[in-house]
Coordinates of C-alpha atoms in Angstrom, one line a residue:
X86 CA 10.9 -22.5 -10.8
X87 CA 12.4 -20.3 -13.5
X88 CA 9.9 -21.2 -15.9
X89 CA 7.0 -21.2 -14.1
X90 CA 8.4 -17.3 -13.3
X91 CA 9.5 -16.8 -17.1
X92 CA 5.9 -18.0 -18.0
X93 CA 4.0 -15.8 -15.6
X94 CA 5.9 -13.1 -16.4
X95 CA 5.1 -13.7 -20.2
X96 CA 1.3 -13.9 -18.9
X97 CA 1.6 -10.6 -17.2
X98 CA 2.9 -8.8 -20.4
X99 CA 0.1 -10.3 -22.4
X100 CA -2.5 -9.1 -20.2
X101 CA -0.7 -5.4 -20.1
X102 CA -0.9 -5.4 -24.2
X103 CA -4.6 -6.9 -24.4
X104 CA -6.1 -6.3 -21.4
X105 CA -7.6 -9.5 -21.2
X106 CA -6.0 -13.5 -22.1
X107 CA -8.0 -16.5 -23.0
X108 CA -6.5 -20.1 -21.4
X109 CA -6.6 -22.4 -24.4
X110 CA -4.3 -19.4 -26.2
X111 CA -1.9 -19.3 -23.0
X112 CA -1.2 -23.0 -22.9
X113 CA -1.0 -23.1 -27.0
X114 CA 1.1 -20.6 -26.5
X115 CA 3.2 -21.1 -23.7
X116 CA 2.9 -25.5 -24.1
X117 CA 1.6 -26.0 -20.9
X118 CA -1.7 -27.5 -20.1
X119 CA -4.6 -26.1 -19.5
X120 CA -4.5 -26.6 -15.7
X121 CA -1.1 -25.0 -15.5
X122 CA -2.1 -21.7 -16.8
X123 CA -5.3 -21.7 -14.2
X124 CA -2.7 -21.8 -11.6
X125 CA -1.0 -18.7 -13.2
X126 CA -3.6 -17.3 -13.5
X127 CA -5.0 -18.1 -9.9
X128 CA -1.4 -16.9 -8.6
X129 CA -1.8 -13.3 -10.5
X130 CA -5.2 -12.6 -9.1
X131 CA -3.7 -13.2 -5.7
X132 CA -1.3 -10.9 -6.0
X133 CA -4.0 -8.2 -7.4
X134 CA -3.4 -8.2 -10.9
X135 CA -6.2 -10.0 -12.7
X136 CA -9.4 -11.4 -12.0
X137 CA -10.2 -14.9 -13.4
X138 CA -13.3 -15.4 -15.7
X139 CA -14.6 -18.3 -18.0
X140 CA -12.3 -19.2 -19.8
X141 CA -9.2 -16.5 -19.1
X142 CA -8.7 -13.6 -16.9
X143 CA -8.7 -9.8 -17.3
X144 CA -6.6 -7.3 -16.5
X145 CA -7.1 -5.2 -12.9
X146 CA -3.5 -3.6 -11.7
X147 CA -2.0 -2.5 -14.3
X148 CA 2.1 -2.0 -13.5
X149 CA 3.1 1.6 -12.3
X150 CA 4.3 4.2 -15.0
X151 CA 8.1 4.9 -14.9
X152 CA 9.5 8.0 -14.1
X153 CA 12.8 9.6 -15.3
X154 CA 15.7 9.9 -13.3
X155 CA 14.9 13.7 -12.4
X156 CA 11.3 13.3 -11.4
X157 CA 12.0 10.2 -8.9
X158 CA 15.3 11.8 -7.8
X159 CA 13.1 14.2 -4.7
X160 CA 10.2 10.9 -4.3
X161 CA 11.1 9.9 -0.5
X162 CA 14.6 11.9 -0.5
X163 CA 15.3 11.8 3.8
X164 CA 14.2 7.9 3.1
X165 CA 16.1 7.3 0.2
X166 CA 19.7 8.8 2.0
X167 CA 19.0 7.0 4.9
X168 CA 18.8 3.7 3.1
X169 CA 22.3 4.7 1.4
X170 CA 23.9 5.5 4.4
X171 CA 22.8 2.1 5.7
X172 CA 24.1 0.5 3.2
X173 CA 27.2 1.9 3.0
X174 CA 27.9 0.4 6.5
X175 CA 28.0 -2.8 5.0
X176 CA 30.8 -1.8 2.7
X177 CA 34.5 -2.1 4.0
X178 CA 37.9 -1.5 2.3
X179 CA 39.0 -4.3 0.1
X180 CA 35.6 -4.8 -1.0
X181 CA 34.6 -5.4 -4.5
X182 CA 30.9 -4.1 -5.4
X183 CA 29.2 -3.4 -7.9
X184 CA 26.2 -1.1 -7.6
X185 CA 22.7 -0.8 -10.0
X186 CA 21.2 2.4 -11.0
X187 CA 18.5 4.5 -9.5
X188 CA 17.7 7.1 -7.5
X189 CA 18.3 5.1 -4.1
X190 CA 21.2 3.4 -5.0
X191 CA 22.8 7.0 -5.7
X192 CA 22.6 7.9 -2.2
X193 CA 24.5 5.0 -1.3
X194 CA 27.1 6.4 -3.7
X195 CA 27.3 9.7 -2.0
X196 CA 28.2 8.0 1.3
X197 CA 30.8 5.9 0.1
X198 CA 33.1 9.7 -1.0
X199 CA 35.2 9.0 2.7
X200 CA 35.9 5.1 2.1
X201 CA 39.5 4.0 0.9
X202 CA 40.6 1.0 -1.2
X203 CA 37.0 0.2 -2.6
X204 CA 36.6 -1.4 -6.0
X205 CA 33.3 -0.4 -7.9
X206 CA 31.5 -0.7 -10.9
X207 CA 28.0 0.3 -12.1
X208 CA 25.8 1.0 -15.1
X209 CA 24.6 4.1 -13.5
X210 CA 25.6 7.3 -15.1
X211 CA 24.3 9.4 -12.4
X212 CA 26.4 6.9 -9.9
X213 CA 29.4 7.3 -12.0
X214 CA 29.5 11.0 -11.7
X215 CA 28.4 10.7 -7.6
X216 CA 31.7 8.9 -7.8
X217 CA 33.7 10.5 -9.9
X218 CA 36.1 12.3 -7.5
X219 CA 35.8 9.8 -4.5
X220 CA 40.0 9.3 -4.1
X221 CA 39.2 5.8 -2.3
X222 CA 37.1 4.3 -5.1
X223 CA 38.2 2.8 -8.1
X224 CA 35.1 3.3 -10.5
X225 CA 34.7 1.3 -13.2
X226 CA 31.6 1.3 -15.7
X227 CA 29.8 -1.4 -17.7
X228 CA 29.5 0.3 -20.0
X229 CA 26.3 -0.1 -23.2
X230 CA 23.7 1.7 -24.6
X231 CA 23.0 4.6 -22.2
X232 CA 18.9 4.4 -21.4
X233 CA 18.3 8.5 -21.1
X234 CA 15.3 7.5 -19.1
X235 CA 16.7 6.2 -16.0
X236 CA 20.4 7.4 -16.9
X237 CA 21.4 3.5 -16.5
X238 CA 23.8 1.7 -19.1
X239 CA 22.3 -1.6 -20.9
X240 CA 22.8 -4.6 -23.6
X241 CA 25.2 -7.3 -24.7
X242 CA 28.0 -5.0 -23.9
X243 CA 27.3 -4.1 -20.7
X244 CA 26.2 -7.9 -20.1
X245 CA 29.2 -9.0 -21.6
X246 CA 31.6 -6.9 -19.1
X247 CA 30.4 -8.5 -16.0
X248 CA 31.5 -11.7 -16.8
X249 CA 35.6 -11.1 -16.0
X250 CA 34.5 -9.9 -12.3
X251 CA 33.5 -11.8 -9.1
X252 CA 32.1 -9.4 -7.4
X253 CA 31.2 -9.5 -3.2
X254 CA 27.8 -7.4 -3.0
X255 CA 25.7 -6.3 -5.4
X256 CA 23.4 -3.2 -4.1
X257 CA 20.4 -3.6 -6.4
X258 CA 17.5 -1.0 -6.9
X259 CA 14.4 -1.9 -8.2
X260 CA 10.7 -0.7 -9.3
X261 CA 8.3 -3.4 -7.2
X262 CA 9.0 -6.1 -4.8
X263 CA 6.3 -8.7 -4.3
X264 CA 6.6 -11.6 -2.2
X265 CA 5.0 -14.0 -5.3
X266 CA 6.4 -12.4 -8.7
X267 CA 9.4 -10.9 -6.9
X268 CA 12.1 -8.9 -8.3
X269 CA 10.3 -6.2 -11.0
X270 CA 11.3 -3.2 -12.9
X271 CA 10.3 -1.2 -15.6
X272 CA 12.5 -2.4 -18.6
X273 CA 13.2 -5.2 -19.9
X274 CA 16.9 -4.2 -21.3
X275 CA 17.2 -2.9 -17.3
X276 CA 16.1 -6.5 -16.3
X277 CA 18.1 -8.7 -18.2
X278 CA 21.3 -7.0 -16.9
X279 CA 20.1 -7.3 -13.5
X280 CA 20.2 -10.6 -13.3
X281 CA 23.2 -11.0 -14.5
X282 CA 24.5 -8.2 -11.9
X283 CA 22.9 -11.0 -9.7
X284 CA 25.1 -14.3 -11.2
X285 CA 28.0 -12.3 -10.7
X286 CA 27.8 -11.4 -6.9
X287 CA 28.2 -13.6 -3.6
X288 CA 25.7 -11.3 -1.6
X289 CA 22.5 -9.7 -3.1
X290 CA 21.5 -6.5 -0.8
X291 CA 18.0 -4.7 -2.2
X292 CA 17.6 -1.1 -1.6
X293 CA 13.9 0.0 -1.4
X294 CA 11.9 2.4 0.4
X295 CA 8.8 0.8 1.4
X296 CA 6.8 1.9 -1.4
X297 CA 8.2 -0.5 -3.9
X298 CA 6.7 -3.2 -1.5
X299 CA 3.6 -5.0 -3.3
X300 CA 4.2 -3.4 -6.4
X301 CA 4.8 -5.2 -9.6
X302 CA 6.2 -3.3 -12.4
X303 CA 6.1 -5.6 -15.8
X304 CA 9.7 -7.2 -16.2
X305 CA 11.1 -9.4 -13.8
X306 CA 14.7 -9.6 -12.2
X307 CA 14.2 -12.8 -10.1
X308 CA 12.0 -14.1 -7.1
X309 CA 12.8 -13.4 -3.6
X310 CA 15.1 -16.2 -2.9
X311 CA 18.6 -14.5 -4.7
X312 CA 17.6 -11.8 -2.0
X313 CA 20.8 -12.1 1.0
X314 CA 19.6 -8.8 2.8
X315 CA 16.6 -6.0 1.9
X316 CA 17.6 -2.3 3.7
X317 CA 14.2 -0.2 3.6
X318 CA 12.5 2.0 6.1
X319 CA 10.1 1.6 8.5
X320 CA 7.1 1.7 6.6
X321 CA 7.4 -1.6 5.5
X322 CA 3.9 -3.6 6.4
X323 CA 4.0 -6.7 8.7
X324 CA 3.1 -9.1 6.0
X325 CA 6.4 -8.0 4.5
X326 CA 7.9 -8.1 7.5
X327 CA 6.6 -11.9 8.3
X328 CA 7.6 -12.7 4.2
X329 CA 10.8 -11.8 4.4
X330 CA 11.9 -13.4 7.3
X331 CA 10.2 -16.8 6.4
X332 CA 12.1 -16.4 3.5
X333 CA 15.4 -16.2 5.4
X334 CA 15.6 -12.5 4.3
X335 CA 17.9 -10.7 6.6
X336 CA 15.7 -7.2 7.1
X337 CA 17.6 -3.8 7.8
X338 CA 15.5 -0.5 8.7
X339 CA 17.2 2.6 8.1

């Protein structure tokens, strides 16, 4: 499964650069066969993204642009705190969590000033500094190359400083959820360390408003099934709603 994912991811990217990918190259490429990449390509057309022609497929969706930090920070604000201060119910002292940057993912910081005897790290500057004088919360951070866009810490290093911690939720923000590609966001540094944020924690919660649902954004973090709990708000669409739960997705609306 992580291959076929790996290689459709690979096939996404190729048809974001060129706008357009041929079969035979894709299976040359890739060293599947021929019939392989048709169902890729018959999977991404499904999900919106390309159309199939003789031959290859062509671009149609192209992935969302990213915004910085300060121009998502006031997208869905009332949504986006009431998402946080969902999740922070799930949170209790003793509890060692480690939390991913973003905008809704911050609000979850700002509820969690009150709580006492909580352990967490991030790779979020902007979390880190929600935290900073919370007297309950022992902050740690990854720590990395700092990305300016999304004010989120990356590489080896902060890879590497995961690995001496076990930690009991990971509260993970992301650019698109899809119920076929999964997992995406904008960067590819930002999705390496994701899923190893992912390897690293018993319980996976997602933190979305429902406008990441159905959007695929160009790297992936992982499908669906690492996915313990989603919190979002109401306007999530029924499909979702019917995924999710076949999926064995526990669903929280704020």
């Amino acid at each position: 499964m992580r291959n076929t994912s790996q290689r459709r991811e690979q096939i996404l990217q190729l048809l974001v650069k060129q706008g357009g990918v041929q079969v035979a190259e894709l299976a040359a490429l890739t060293g599947v066969s021929a019939v392989t990449i048709r169902t890729d390509l018959a999977q991404l057309e499904a999900q919106g993204l390309a159309t199939r022609n003789h031959g290859g497929a062509t671009l149609v969706r192209t992935p969302p642009q990213e915004q910085s930090v300060q121009q998502r920070d006031h997208l869905n604000a009332a949504l986006k705190d009431a998402i946080g201060a969902r999740a922070a119910q799930l949170v209790q002292p003793g509890d060692n969590i480690l939390i991913d940057s973003g905008t809704t993912t911050a609000t979850l910081a700002r509820h969690l000033l009150d709580l006492r005897d909580v352990s967490v790290m991030t790779n979020g500057l902007n979390i880190a500094w929600e935290l900073a004088n919370a007297p309950g919360v022992d902050l740690m951070l990854t720590g990395g190359r700092l990305r300016k866009q999304s004010l989120s810490f990356q590489g080896a290093q902060a890879e590497a400083s995961l690995n001496a911690y076990s930690f009991d939720t990971l509260f993970l923000g992301v650019d698109g959820c899809d119920l076929q590609f999964g997992l995406t966001t904008h960067d590819e540094g930002e999705a390496s360390l994701n899923r190893r944020m992912v390897e690293r924690s018993r319980r996976v919660v997602v933190l979305s408003d429902a406008s990441k649902f159905g959007r695929v954004s160009l790297h992936r973090i992982g499908l669906l099934e690492q996915v313990d709990t989603v919190i979002t708000d109401a306007g999530i669409s029924p499909e979702y709603r019917d995924g999710l739960a076949r999926l064995g997705i526990e669903l929280i609306l704020a």
